[in-house]
mmCIF file of C-alpha atoms in Angstrom:
data_model
loop_
_atom_site.group_PDB
_atom_site.id
_atom_site.type_symbol
_atom_site.label_atom_id
_atom_site.label_comp_id
_atom_site.label_asym_id
_atom_site.label_seq_id
_atom_site.Cartn_x
_atom_site.Cartn_y
_atom_site.Cartn_z
ATOM 1 C CA ASN A 1 61.989 -23.496 138.785
ATOM 2 C CA GLY A 2 65.668 -22.695 137.457
ATOM 3 C CA GLY A 3 67.232 -21.839 141.100
ATOM 4 C CA THR A 4 70.937 -22.980 141.486
ATOM 5 C CA VAL A 5 72.728 -23.505 144.826
ATOM 6 C CA THR A 6 76.272 -24.646 144.900
ATOM 7 C CA SER A 7 78.424 -25.696 147.791
ATOM 8 C CA GLY A 8 82.205 -26.098 147.977
ATOM 9 C CA SER A 9 82.057 -28.971 150.302
ATOM 10 C CA THR A 10 80.003 -31.777 151.943
ATOM 11 C CA LEU A 11 76.480 -31.150 152.693
ATOM 12 C CA THR A 12 75.319 -32.932 155.866
ATOM 13 C CA ILE A 13 71.672 -32.899 156.864
ATOM 14 C CA ASN A 14 72.262 -33.954 160.479
ATOM 15 C CA ASP A 15 68.572 -33.675 161.731
ATOM 16 C CA CYS A 16 67.506 -32.124 165.049
ATOM 17 C CA GLY A 17 63.698 -32.764 163.941
ATOM 18 C CA SER A 18 62.501 -32.999 160.368
ATOM 19 C CA ALA A 19 64.942 -31.687 157.912
ATOM 20 C CA ILE A 20 64.477 -31.732 154.331
ATOM 21 C CA ILE A 21 65.991 -30.722 151.060
ATOM 22 C CA PHE A 22 63.690 -30.143 148.257
ATOM 23 C CA VAL A 23 64.928 -29.706 144.725
ATOM 24 C CA SER A 24 62.181 -29.129 142.321
ATOM 25 C CA GLY A 25 61.570 -27.787 138.741
ATOM 26 C CA THR A 26 63.313 -27.559 135.172
ATOM 27 C CA ASN A 27 66.789 -26.216 135.639
ATOM 28 C CA SER A 28 66.703 -26.414 139.346
ATOM 29 C CA LEU A 29 70.026 -27.467 140.782
ATOM 30 C CA LEU A 30 71.509 -27.911 143.887
ATOM 31 C CA GLN A 31 75.399 -28.763 142.970
ATOM 32 C CA LEU A 32 77.910 -29.905 145.730
ATOM 33 C CA ALA A 33 81.576 -30.139 145.134
ATOM 34 C CA GLY A 34 81.388 -32.832 147.880
ATOM 35 C CA ALA A 35 79.276 -35.946 149.071
ATOM 36 C CA VAL A 36 75.707 -35.397 150.785
ATOM 37 C CA GLN A 37 75.104 -37.180 153.648
ATOM 38 C CA PHE A 38 71.196 -37.628 154.865
ATOM 39 C CA THR A 39 71.452 -38.432 158.631
ATOM 40 C CA SER A 40 69.158 -38.215 161.988
ATOM 41 C CA LYS A 41 69.783 -38.135 165.558
ATOM 42 C CA ASN A 42 68.220 -39.949 168.405
ATOM 43 C CA ASN A 43 65.318 -37.729 168.811
ATOM 44 C CA GLY A 44 63.127 -39.644 166.535
ATOM 45 C CA GLY A 45 63.276 -37.175 163.659
ATOM 46 C CA ALA A 46 64.569 -38.134 160.177
ATOM 47 C CA SER A 47 66.157 -36.443 156.963
ATOM 48 C CA THR A 48 64.309 -36.403 153.701
ATOM 49 C CA GLY A 49 65.522 -35.640 150.248
ATOM 50 C CA ILE A 50 62.868 -35.233 147.367
ATOM 51 C CA VAL A 51 64.232 -34.407 143.802
ATOM 52 C CA CYS A 52 61.484 -34.107 141.427
ATOM 53 C CA ASN A 53 60.021 -32.186 138.572
ATOM 54 C CA ALA A 54 63.347 -32.389 136.692
ATOM 55 C CA GLY A 55 65.399 -30.945 139.358
ATOM 56 C CA THR A 56 68.843 -32.463 139.670
ATOM 57 C CA LEU A 57 71.057 -32.938 142.451
ATOM 58 C CA THR A 58 74.710 -33.545 142.006
ATOM 59 C CA SER A 59 77.469 -34.747 144.509
ATOM 60 C CA VAL A 60 81.044 -36.000 144.654
ATOM 61 C CA GLY A 61 82.243 -39.000 146.808
ATOM 62 C CA SER A 62 80.808 -41.084 148.886
ATOM 63 C CA SER A 63 77.585 -40.203 149.926
ATOM 64 C CA TYR A 64 74.976 -41.581 152.634
ATOM 65 C CA VAL A 65 71.228 -42.270 153.401
ATOM 66 C CA GLY A 66 71.794 -42.801 156.782
ATOM 67 C CA ASN A 67 75.214 -42.506 158.603
ATOM 68 C CA ASN A 68 75.188 -41.423 162.300
ATOM 69 C CA SER A 69 76.045 -43.240 165.411
ATOM 70 C CA GLN A 70 72.911 -41.663 167.176
ATOM 71 C CA SER A 71 70.688 -42.303 164.044
ATOM 72 C CA LEU A 72 67.351 -43.928 164.591
ATOM 73 C CA GLY A 73 66.972 -44.507 160.817
ATOM 74 C CA ARG A 74 64.242 -43.784 158.949
ATOM 75 C CA ASN A 75 65.870 -41.291 156.161
ATOM 76 C CA LEU A 76 64.294 -41.211 153.076
ATOM 77 C CA VAL A 77 65.557 -39.729 149.723
ATOM 78 C CA THR A 78 63.166 -39.843 146.700
ATOM 79 C CA VAL A 79 63.537 -38.994 143.103
ATOM 80 C CA THR A 80 60.637 -39.226 140.798
ATOM 81 C CA GLY A 81 59.331 -37.747 137.592
ATOM 82 C CA HIS A 82 60.995 -37.671 134.343
ATOM 83 C CA GLY A 83 64.243 -35.671 134.021
ATOM 84 C CA SER A 84 64.798 -35.624 137.930
ATOM 85 C CA SER A 85 68.184 -36.922 138.763
ATOM 86 C CA TRP A 86 70.496 -37.512 141.578
ATOM 87 C CA ILE A 87 74.017 -37.726 139.826
ATOM 88 C CA ASN A 88 76.683 -39.027 142.324
ATOM 89 C CA SER A 89 80.328 -39.604 141.010
ATOM 90 C CA GLY A 90 81.077 -42.076 143.681
ATOM 91 C CA ASP A 91 79.376 -44.584 145.787
ATOM 92 C CA ILE A 92 75.965 -44.402 147.616
ATOM 93 C CA THR A 93 75.322 -46.144 150.823
ATOM 94 C CA VAL A 94 71.988 -46.741 152.491
ATOM 95 C CA SER A 95 72.524 -47.187 156.110
ATOM 96 C CA SER A 96 76.039 -47.390 156.978
ATOM 97 C CA LEU A 97 76.003 -48.717 160.726
ATOM 98 C CA ALA A 98 74.373 -51.040 162.808
ATOM 99 C CA GLY A 99 70.947 -50.305 164.301
ATOM 100 C CA GLN A 100 69.775 -48.346 161.791
ATOM 101 C CA PRO A 101 66.389 -49.493 160.150
ATOM 102 C CA GLY A 102 64.052 -47.980 157.434
ATOM 103 C CA ASN A 103 66.409 -45.681 155.599
ATOM 104 C CA SER A 104 65.516 -45.890 152.220
ATOM 105 C CA LEU A 105 66.391 -44.729 148.576
ATOM 106 C CA LEU A 106 63.437 -44.652 146.227
ATOM 107 C CA LEU A 107 63.670 -44.307 142.403
ATOM 108 C CA THR A 108 60.051 -43.733 140.597
ATOM 109 C CA THR A 109 58.310 -42.588 137.566
ATOM 110 C CA ASN A 110 61.206 -42.236 135.396
ATOM 111 C CA GLY A 111 63.530 -40.530 138.154
ATOM 112 C CA LEU A 112 67.094 -41.337 137.793
ATOM 113 C CA VAL A 113 70.160 -42.013 140.492
ATOM 114 C CA GLN A 114 73.634 -42.334 139.213
ATOM 115 C CA CYS A 115 76.644 -43.645 141.110
ATOM 116 C CA SER A 116 79.628 -46.071 140.864
ATOM 117 C CA SER A 117 78.489 -48.575 143.497
ATOM 118 C CA LEU A 118 75.746 -49.368 146.132
ATOM 119 C CA THR A 119 75.645 -50.490 149.468
ATOM 120 C CA VAL A 120 72.335 -51.248 151.283
ATOM 121 C CA GLY A 121 72.465 -52.132 155.245
ATOM 122 C CA ALA A 122 76.055 -52.590 155.292
ATOM 123 C CA ALA A 123 76.350 -53.697 158.884
ATOM 124 C CA THR A 124 72.985 -54.458 160.081
ATOM 125 C CA ALA A 125 70.157 -57.152 160.079
ATOM 126 C CA THR A 126 67.551 -54.673 160.304
ATOM 127 C CA PRO A 127 65.831 -53.806 156.810
ATOM 128 C CA ASN A 128 66.864 -50.757 154.819
ATOM 129 C CA THR A 129 65.950 -50.445 151.205
ATOM 130 C CA ILE A 130 66.893 -49.324 147.677
ATOM 131 C CA THR A 131 63.727 -49.515 145.169
ATOM 132 C CA ALA A 132 63.421 -48.502 141.547
ATOM 133 C CA ASN A 133 59.992 -48.830 140.502
ATOM 134 C CA THR A 134 57.195 -47.390 137.860
ATOM 135 C CA GLY A 135 60.221 -46.439 135.327
ATOM 136 C CA GLY A 136 62.587 -45.455 137.805
ATOM 137 C CA ILE A 137 66.241 -45.618 136.422
ATOM 138 C CA LEU A 138 69.324 -46.810 138.542
ATOM 139 C CA GLN A 139 72.467 -46.090 136.625
ATOM 140 C CA PHE A 140 75.969 -47.300 137.168
ATOM 141 C CA THR A 141 79.108 -45.771 136.007
ATOM 142 C CA ALA A 142 80.951 -49.280 136.082
ATOM 143 C CA ALA A 143 80.516 -52.476 134.220
ATOM 144 C CA THR A 144 80.949 -54.062 137.403
ATOM 145 C CA PRO A 145 79.674 -52.014 140.290
ATOM 146 C CA ALA A 146 80.753 -53.017 143.806
ATOM 147 C CA LEU A 147 77.686 -54.086 145.425
ATOM 148 C CA THR A 148 76.753 -54.892 149.101
ATOM 149 C CA ILE A 149 73.399 -55.958 150.166
ATOM 150 C CA GLY A 150 73.225 -56.380 153.971
ATOM 151 C CA VAL A 151 71.223 -59.418 155.714
ATOM 152 C CA GLY A 152 67.267 -58.057 156.068
ATOM 153 C CA SER A 153 68.066 -55.382 153.268
ATOM 154 C CA SER A 154 67.082 -55.327 149.717
ATOM 155 C CA ILE A 155 67.750 -53.566 146.253
ATOM 156 C CA THR A 156 64.676 -54.128 144.205
ATOM 157 C CA MET A 157 64.122 -53.458 140.346
ATOM 158 C CA ASP A 158 60.307 -53.360 139.861
ATOM 159 C CA SER A 159 59.416 -52.140 136.588
ATOM 160 C CA ALA A 160 62.389 -50.459 136.121
ATOM 161 C CA THR A 161 65.664 -49.596 134.262
ATOM 162 C CA LEU A 162 68.857 -50.765 134.682
ATOM 163 C CA SER A 163 71.091 -48.275 133.041
ATOM 164 C CA TYR A 164 75.021 -48.106 132.337
ATOM 165 C CA LYS A 165 76.723 -44.884 131.130
ATOM 166 C CA GLY A 166 80.305 -44.651 130.193
ATOM 167 C CA ALA A 167 81.168 -48.105 131.350
ATOM 168 C CA ASN A 168 82.949 -50.636 129.272
ATOM 169 C CA ASN A 169 82.348 -54.263 128.670
ATOM 170 C CA VAL A 170 79.356 -54.365 130.518
ATOM 171 C CA ASN A 171 77.696 -58.173 130.526
ATOM 172 C CA VAL A 172 74.227 -57.851 129.063
ATOM 173 C CA ASN A 173 73.577 -61.052 131.247
ATOM 174 C CA ALA A 174 74.920 -59.850 134.374
ATOM 175 C CA ASN A 175 71.456 -59.706 136.218
ATOM 176 C CA LEU A 176 71.344 -63.507 135.934
ATOM 177 C CA GLY A 177 74.196 -63.825 138.147
ATOM 178 C CA GLY A 178 74.367 -64.264 141.950
ATOM 179 C CA SER A 179 75.752 -62.782 145.061
ATOM 180 C CA GLY A 180 77.779 -59.565 144.461
ATOM 181 C CA THR A 181 76.079 -59.022 141.237
ATOM 182 C CA VAL A 182 73.046 -57.328 139.778
ATOM 183 C CA GLY A 183 71.453 -60.701 139.855
ATOM 184 C CA ALA A 184 71.335 -60.403 143.553
ATOM 185 C CA PHE A 185 68.669 -57.727 143.254
ATOM 186 C CA THR A 186 64.840 -58.649 143.597
ATOM 187 C CA TRP A 187 63.292 -58.491 140.377
ATOM 188 C CA LEU A 188 59.805 -57.687 139.813
ATOM 189 C CA GLY A 189 57.406 -56.608 137.083
ATOM 190 C CA THR A 190 58.792 -56.189 133.746
ATOM 191 C CA ASN A 191 62.461 -54.424 133.548
ATOM 192 C CA THR A 192 64.310 -52.547 130.663
ATOM 193 C CA LEU A 193 68.168 -52.654 129.937
ATOM 194 C CA ARG A 194 69.837 -49.217 128.920
ATOM 195 C CA LEU A 195 73.271 -48.604 127.764
ATOM 196 C CA ASP A 196 74.599 -45.053 127.550
ATOM 197 C CA SER A 197 78.035 -44.408 125.914
ATOM 198 C CA SER A 198 79.143 -47.701 126.579
ATOM 199 C CA SER A 199 80.440 -50.945 125.469
ATOM 200 C CA ALA A 200 78.988 -54.638 125.827
ATOM 201 C CA THR A 201 79.223 -58.283 125.844
ATOM 202 C CA GLY A 202 77.098 -61.179 125.966
ATOM 203 C CA SER A 203 74.140 -62.145 123.565
ATOM 204 C CA ARG A 204 70.613 -61.781 124.690
ATOM 205 C CA THR A 205 66.918 -61.831 123.663
ATOM 206 C CA PHE A 206 64.551 -59.257 124.746
ATOM 207 C CA GLY A 207 60.900 -59.731 125.435
ATOM 208 C CA VAL A 208 58.411 -60.465 127.946
ATOM 209 C CA THR A 209 58.201 -63.846 129.256
ATOM 210 C CA GLY A 210 56.797 -63.325 132.746
ATOM 211 C CA ASP A 211 60.375 -63.682 134.428
ATOM 212 C CA PRO A 212 61.357 -60.163 135.690
ATOM 213 C CA ARG A 213 65.068 -61.086 135.047
ATOM 214 C CA ASP A 214 64.023 -61.136 131.325
ATOM 215 C CA TYR A 215 64.461 -57.638 129.897
ATOM 216 C CA ALA A 216 61.246 -56.791 128.213
ATOM 217 C CA GLY A 217 63.770 -54.054 126.096
ATOM 218 C CA ILE A 218 66.978 -52.578 125.406
ATOM 219 C CA GLU A 219 67.760 -48.829 125.059
ATOM 220 C CA LEU A 220 70.942 -47.544 123.171
ATOM 221 C CA TYR A 221 71.768 -43.936 123.728
ATOM 222 C CA ASN A 222 74.746 -42.271 122.201
ATOM 223 C CA ASN A 223 78.012 -44.220 121.148
ATOM 224 C CA VAL A 224 77.448 -47.745 122.048
ATOM 225 C CA THR A 225 79.426 -50.912 120.783
ATOM 226 C CA MET A 226 78.060 -54.517 121.547
ATOM 227 C CA ALA A 227 79.916 -57.458 120.645
ATOM 228 C CA GLY A 228 77.046 -59.992 121.091
ATOM 229 C CA ALA A 229 73.874 -60.493 119.289
ATOM 230 C CA ILE A 230 70.724 -58.731 119.968
ATOM 231 C CA THR A 231 67.495 -60.733 119.492
ATOM 232 C CA ILE A 232 64.159 -58.516 119.633
ATOM 233 C CA ASP A 233 60.951 -61.097 120.314
ATOM 234 C CA GLY A 234 58.457 -58.496 119.089
ATOM 235 C CA ALA A 235 55.549 -61.092 119.419
ATOM 236 C CA ASN A 236 56.052 -61.023 122.979
ATOM 237 C CA GLY A 237 56.476 -57.322 123.463
ATOM 238 C CA GLY A 238 60.176 -57.196 122.975
ATOM 239 C CA SER A 239 61.567 -53.573 122.099
ATOM 240 C CA LEU A 240 64.303 -51.631 120.764
ATOM 241 C CA LEU A 241 65.403 -47.956 121.274
ATOM 242 C CA PHE A 242 67.738 -45.749 119.787
ATOM 243 C CA SER A 243 68.322 -42.282 121.281
ATOM 244 C CA ASN A 244 71.076 -40.058 119.544
ATOM 245 C CA SER A 245 72.487 -43.402 119.152
ATOM 246 C CA VAL A 246 75.441 -44.494 117.032
ATOM 247 C CA ALA A 247 75.402 -48.411 117.775
ATOM 248 C CA THR A 248 78.111 -50.784 116.587
ATOM 249 C CA ASN A 249 77.001 -54.362 116.775
ATOM 250 C CA VAL A 250 79.146 -56.994 115.230
ATOM 251 C CA PRO A 251 76.811 -60.006 115.256
ATOM 252 C CA GLY A 252 73.694 -57.959 114.179
ATOM 253 C CA ILE A 253 70.306 -57.315 115.405
ATOM 254 C CA ALA A 254 67.329 -59.846 114.594
ATOM 255 C CA LEU A 255 63.747 -58.823 114.831
ATOM 256 C CA LEU A 256 61.288 -61.524 115.596
ATOM 257 C CA GLY A 257 57.552 -61.150 115.194
#
């Protein structure tokens, strides 16, 4: 607990066996001035990253899970547990080259991953995955992040939170869109929308409807401005959370049930 490691450049885990980066414990920090790249070579090994128990990994630029012409895939990064986070200031790509199946990024049990954009399976028809489940938090720093989902690959939100931080003009209905939007994700379970230091457009009702695309709740963190009406359907499990928030909502908030 409480250990700090800093690096002034990109960190590449170029596996020749079974390489692991493990960041665990409150105030434990792996801080990079460059990106992080989890790769593997053709000896059958794989690189693994685990951030847990409120540990933090920070990186800058284009980071990868699977980025090697010799890679057989199967690289895995897991961010799990309340307070655990991977904060990447640029984009994250899971499998950047053809013939790299089985690379995956998992966000679970309130673990958070932040990036500006996402790519999964960019040049391959073999499966690679990004999954947020059981309260995992996928956080974007752009209102309309660039998203690429390759054939056979997926980004899944399963009882998770889609969050925007420091983003302007977030469309609260974006997950109802199609290709190139968060609507292209696979939606399962009961999900939540979070706005953190952001502004948003569009009106929406929050409640449990049985359709996983219908957010059950909305969370407002820090200064949030909303130009559309919010309706909380409390009779059907809808929820509204304010956290350290000064929220401005022009049309108002309606509470039902």
